[in-house]
Short mmCIF file of C-alpha atoms in Angstrom, two decimals:
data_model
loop_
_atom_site.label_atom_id
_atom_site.label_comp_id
_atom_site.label_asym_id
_atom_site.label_seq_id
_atom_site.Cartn_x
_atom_site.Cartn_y
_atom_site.Cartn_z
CA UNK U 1 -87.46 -20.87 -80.83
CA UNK U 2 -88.94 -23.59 -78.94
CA UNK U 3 -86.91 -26.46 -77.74
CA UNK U 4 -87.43 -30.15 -78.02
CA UNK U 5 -88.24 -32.22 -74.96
CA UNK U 6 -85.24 -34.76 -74.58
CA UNK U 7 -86.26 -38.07 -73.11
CA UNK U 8 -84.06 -39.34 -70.12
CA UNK U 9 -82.68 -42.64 -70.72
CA UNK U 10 -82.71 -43.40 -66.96
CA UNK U 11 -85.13 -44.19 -64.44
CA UNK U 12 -84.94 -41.62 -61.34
CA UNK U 13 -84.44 -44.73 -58.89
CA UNK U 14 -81.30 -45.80 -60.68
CA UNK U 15 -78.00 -44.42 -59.98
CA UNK U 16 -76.34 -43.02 -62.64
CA UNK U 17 -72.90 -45.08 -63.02
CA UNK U 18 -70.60 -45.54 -65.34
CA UNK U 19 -71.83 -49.34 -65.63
CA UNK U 20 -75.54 -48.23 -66.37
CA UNK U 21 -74.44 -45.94 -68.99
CA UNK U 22 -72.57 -48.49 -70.76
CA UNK U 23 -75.55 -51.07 -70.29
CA UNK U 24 -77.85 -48.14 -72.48
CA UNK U 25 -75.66 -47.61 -74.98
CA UNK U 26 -75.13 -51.74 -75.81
CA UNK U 27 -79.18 -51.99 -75.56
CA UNK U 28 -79.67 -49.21 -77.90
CA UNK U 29 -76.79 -49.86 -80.29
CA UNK U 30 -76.52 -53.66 -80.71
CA UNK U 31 -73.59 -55.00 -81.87
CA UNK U 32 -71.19 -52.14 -79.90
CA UNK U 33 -68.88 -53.18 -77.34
CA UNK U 34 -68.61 -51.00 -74.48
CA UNK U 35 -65.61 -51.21 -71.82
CA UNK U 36 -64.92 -49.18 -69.20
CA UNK U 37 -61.06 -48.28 -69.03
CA UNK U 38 -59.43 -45.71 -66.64
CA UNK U 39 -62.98 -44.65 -65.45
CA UNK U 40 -63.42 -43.30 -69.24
CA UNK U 41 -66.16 -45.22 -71.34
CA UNK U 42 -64.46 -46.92 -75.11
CA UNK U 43 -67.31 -47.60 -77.52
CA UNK U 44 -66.53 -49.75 -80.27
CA UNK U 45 -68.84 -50.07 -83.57
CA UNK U 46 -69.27 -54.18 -84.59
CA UNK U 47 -66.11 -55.07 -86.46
CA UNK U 48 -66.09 -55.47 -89.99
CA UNK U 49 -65.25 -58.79 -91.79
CA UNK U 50 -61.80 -58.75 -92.01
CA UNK U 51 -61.39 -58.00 -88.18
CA UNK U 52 -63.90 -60.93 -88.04
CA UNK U 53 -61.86 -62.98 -90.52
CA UNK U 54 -58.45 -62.59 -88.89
CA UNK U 55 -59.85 -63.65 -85.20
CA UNK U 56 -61.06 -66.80 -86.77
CA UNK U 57 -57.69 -67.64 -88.34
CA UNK U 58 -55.95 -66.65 -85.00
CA UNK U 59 -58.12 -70.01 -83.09
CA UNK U 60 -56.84 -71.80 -85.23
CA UNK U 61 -52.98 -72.12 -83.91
CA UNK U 62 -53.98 -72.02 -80.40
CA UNK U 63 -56.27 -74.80 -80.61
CA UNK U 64 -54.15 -76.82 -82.99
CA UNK U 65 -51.21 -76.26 -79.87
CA UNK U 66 -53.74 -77.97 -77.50
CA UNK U 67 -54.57 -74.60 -75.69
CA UNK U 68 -59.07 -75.33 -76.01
CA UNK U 69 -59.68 -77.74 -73.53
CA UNK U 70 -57.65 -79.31 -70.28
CA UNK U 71 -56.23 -76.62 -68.16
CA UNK U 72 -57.03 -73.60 -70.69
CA UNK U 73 -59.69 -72.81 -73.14
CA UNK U 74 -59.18 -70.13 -76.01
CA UNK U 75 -62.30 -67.83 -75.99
CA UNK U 76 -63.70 -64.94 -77.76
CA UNK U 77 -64.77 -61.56 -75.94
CA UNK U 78 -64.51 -62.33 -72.55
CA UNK U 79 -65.10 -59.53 -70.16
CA UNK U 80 -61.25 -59.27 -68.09
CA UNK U 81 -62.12 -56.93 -64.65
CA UNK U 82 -59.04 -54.38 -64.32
CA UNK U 83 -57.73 -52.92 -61.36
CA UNK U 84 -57.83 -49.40 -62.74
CA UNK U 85 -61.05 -48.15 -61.14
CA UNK U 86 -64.41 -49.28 -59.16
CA UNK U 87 -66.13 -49.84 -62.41
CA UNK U 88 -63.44 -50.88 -64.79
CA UNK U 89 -63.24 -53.72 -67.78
CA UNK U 90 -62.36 -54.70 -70.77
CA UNK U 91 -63.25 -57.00 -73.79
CA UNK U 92 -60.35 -58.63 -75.19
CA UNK U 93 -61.05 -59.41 -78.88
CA UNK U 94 -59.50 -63.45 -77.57
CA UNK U 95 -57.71 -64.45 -74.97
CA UNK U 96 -56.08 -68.04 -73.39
CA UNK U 97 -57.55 -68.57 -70.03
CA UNK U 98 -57.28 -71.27 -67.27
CA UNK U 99 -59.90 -73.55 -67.73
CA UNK U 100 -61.71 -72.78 -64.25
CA UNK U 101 -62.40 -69.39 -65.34
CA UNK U 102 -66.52 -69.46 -64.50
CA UNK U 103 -65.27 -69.66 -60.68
CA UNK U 104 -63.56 -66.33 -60.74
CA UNK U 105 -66.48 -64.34 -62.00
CA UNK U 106 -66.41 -60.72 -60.50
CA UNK U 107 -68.78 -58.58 -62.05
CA UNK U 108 -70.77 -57.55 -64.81
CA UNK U 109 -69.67 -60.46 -66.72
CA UNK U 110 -65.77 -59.67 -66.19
CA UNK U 111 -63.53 -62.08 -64.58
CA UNK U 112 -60.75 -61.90 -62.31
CA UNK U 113 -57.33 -61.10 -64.09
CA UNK U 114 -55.31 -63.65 -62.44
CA UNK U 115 -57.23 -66.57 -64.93
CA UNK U 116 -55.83 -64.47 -67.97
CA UNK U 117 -52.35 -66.27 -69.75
CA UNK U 118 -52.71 -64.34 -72.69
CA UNK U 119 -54.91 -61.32 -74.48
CA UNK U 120 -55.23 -60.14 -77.87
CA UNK U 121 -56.74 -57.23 -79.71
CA UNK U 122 -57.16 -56.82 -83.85
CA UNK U 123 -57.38 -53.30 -84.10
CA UNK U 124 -60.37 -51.58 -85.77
CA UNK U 125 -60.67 -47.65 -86.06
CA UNK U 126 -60.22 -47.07 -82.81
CA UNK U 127 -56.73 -48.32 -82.94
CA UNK U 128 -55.05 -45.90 -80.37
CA UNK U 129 -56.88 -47.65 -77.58
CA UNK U 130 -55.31 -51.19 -78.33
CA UNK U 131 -51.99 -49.33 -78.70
CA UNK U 132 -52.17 -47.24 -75.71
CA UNK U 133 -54.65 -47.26 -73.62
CA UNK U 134 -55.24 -50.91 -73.15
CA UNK U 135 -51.72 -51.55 -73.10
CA UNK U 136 -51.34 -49.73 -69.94
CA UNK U 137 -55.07 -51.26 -68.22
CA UNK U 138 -53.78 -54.89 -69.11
CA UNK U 139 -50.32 -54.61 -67.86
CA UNK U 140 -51.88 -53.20 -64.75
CA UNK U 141 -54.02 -56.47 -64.84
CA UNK U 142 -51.03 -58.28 -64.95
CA UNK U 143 -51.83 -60.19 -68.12
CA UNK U 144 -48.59 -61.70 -68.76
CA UNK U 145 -48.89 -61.42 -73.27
CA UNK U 146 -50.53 -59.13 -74.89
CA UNK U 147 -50.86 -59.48 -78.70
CA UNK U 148 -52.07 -56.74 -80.76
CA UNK U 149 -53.21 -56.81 -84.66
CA UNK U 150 -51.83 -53.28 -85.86
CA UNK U 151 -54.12 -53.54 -89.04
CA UNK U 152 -53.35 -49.78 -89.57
CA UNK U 153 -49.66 -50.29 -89.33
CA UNK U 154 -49.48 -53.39 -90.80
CA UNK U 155 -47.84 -54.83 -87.63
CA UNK U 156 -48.06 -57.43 -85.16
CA UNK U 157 -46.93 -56.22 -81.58
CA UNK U 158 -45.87 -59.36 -78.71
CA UNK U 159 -45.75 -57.15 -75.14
CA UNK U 160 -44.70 -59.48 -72.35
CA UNK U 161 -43.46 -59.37 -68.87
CA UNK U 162 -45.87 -56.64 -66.99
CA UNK U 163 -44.24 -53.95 -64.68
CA UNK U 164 -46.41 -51.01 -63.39
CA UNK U 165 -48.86 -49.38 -66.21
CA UNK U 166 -46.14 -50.76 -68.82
CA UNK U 167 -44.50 -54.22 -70.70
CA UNK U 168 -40.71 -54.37 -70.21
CA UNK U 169 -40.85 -56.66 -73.66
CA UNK U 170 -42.43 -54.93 -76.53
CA UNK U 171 -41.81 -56.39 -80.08
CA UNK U 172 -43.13 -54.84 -83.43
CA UNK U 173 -43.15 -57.89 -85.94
CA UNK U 174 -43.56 -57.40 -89.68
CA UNK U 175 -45.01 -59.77 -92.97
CA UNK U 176 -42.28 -62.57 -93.45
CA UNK U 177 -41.72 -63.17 -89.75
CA UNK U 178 -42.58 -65.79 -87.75
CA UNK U 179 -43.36 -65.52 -83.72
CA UNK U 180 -43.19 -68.12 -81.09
CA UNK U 181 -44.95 -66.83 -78.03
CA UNK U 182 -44.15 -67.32 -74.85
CA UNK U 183 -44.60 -71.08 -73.37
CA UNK U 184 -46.15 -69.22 -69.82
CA UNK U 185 -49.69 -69.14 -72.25
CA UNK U 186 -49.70 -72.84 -71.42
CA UNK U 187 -48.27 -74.79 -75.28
CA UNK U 188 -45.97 -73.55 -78.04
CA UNK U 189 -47.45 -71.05 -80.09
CA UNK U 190 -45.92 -70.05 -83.42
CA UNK U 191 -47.75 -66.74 -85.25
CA UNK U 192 -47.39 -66.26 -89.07
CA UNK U 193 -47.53 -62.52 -89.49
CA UNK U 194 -47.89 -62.64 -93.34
CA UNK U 195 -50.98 -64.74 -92.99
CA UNK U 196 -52.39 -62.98 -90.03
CA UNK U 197 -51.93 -59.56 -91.28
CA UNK U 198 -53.38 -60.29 -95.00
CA UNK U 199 -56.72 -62.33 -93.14
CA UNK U 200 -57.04 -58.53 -91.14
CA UNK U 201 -57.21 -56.87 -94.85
CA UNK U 202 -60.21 -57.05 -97.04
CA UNK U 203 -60.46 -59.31 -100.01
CA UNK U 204 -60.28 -57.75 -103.52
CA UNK U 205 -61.94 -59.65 -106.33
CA UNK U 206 -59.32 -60.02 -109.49
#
């Protein structure tokens, strides 16, 4: 049997990181995000509509609470640089970041930790990662609130205060409750988890 020639997807001259891999993979699947977390590569299909749909509603609060514009801006996918190895990054779903952020580029479009008040992930399939993995990488960062969309679990998680690869606060919030986050993101807050939770779900037609 004769095998097939397989083309390389690198040029000799270019080393072979971790960073050029996930560069090939985003130019020949547009639409997936690609971070780099614990020197392991997370590829993430494009989000569906719902995903889409409850990030939307989420702006809303935090710019109605003053938090887009003056000393912060709330943003969308914003590459956050993590201590966790040479290469490593990650691609919050939306974060709250000081407004000055452009002067604390590092790399590869990821910015320094230190400009991060608050992240937040709407999980997709790959749900473990927001969970787990990403709780330990931004904790290591420092990021002082992590929110996570559980859309699997129908939960919304508030971790807060950062110690090691962990959060000393972790809260599990069901539909019916309502959350006041911290007032370190920069402005009061409040989440409605019904709302939030049913915008992460797709639409039925009656």
């Amino acid at each position: 049997m004769s095998a097939a020639s397989v083309e390389q997807p690198f040029h000799d001259e270019e080393p072979v990181t971790l960073t050029t891999i996930a560069d090939e993979i985003m130019e020949r699947h547009p639409g997936y995000r690609v971070e780099i977390i614990g020197g392991h590569l997370l590829v993430t299909p494009s989000p569906d509509a719902p995903h889409a749909r409850a990030l939307t509603g989420l702006m809303i609060p935090f710019i109605a609470a003053g938090l887009h514009g003056g000393e912060t801006e709330t943003l969308q996918n914003v590459g956050l640089w993590l201590p966790t190895g040479v290469e490593d990054y990650a691609i919050p779903d939306l974060v709250v970041v000081d407004a000055d952020i452009d002067d604390h580029l590092v790399e590869n479009n990821a910015y320094d930790p230190a400009c991060f008040r608050l992240v937040l992930e709407v999980t997709s399939g790959n749900w473990k990662d927001d969970l787990k993995t990403k709780v330990a990488a931004y904790a290591e960062a420092k990021v002082p609130v992590y929110v996570i969309v559980d859309r699997k679990h129908q939960r919304l998680h508030v971790l807060t205060d950062p110690v090691g690869s962990t959060y000393e606060n972790h809260r599990p919030h069901a539909s019916g409750e309502l959350v006041t986050l911290p007032d370190s993101i920069g402005a009061k807050v409040t989440l409605d988890v019904t709302e939030i939770l049913r915008a992460g779900q797709p639409r039925t037609s009656d």
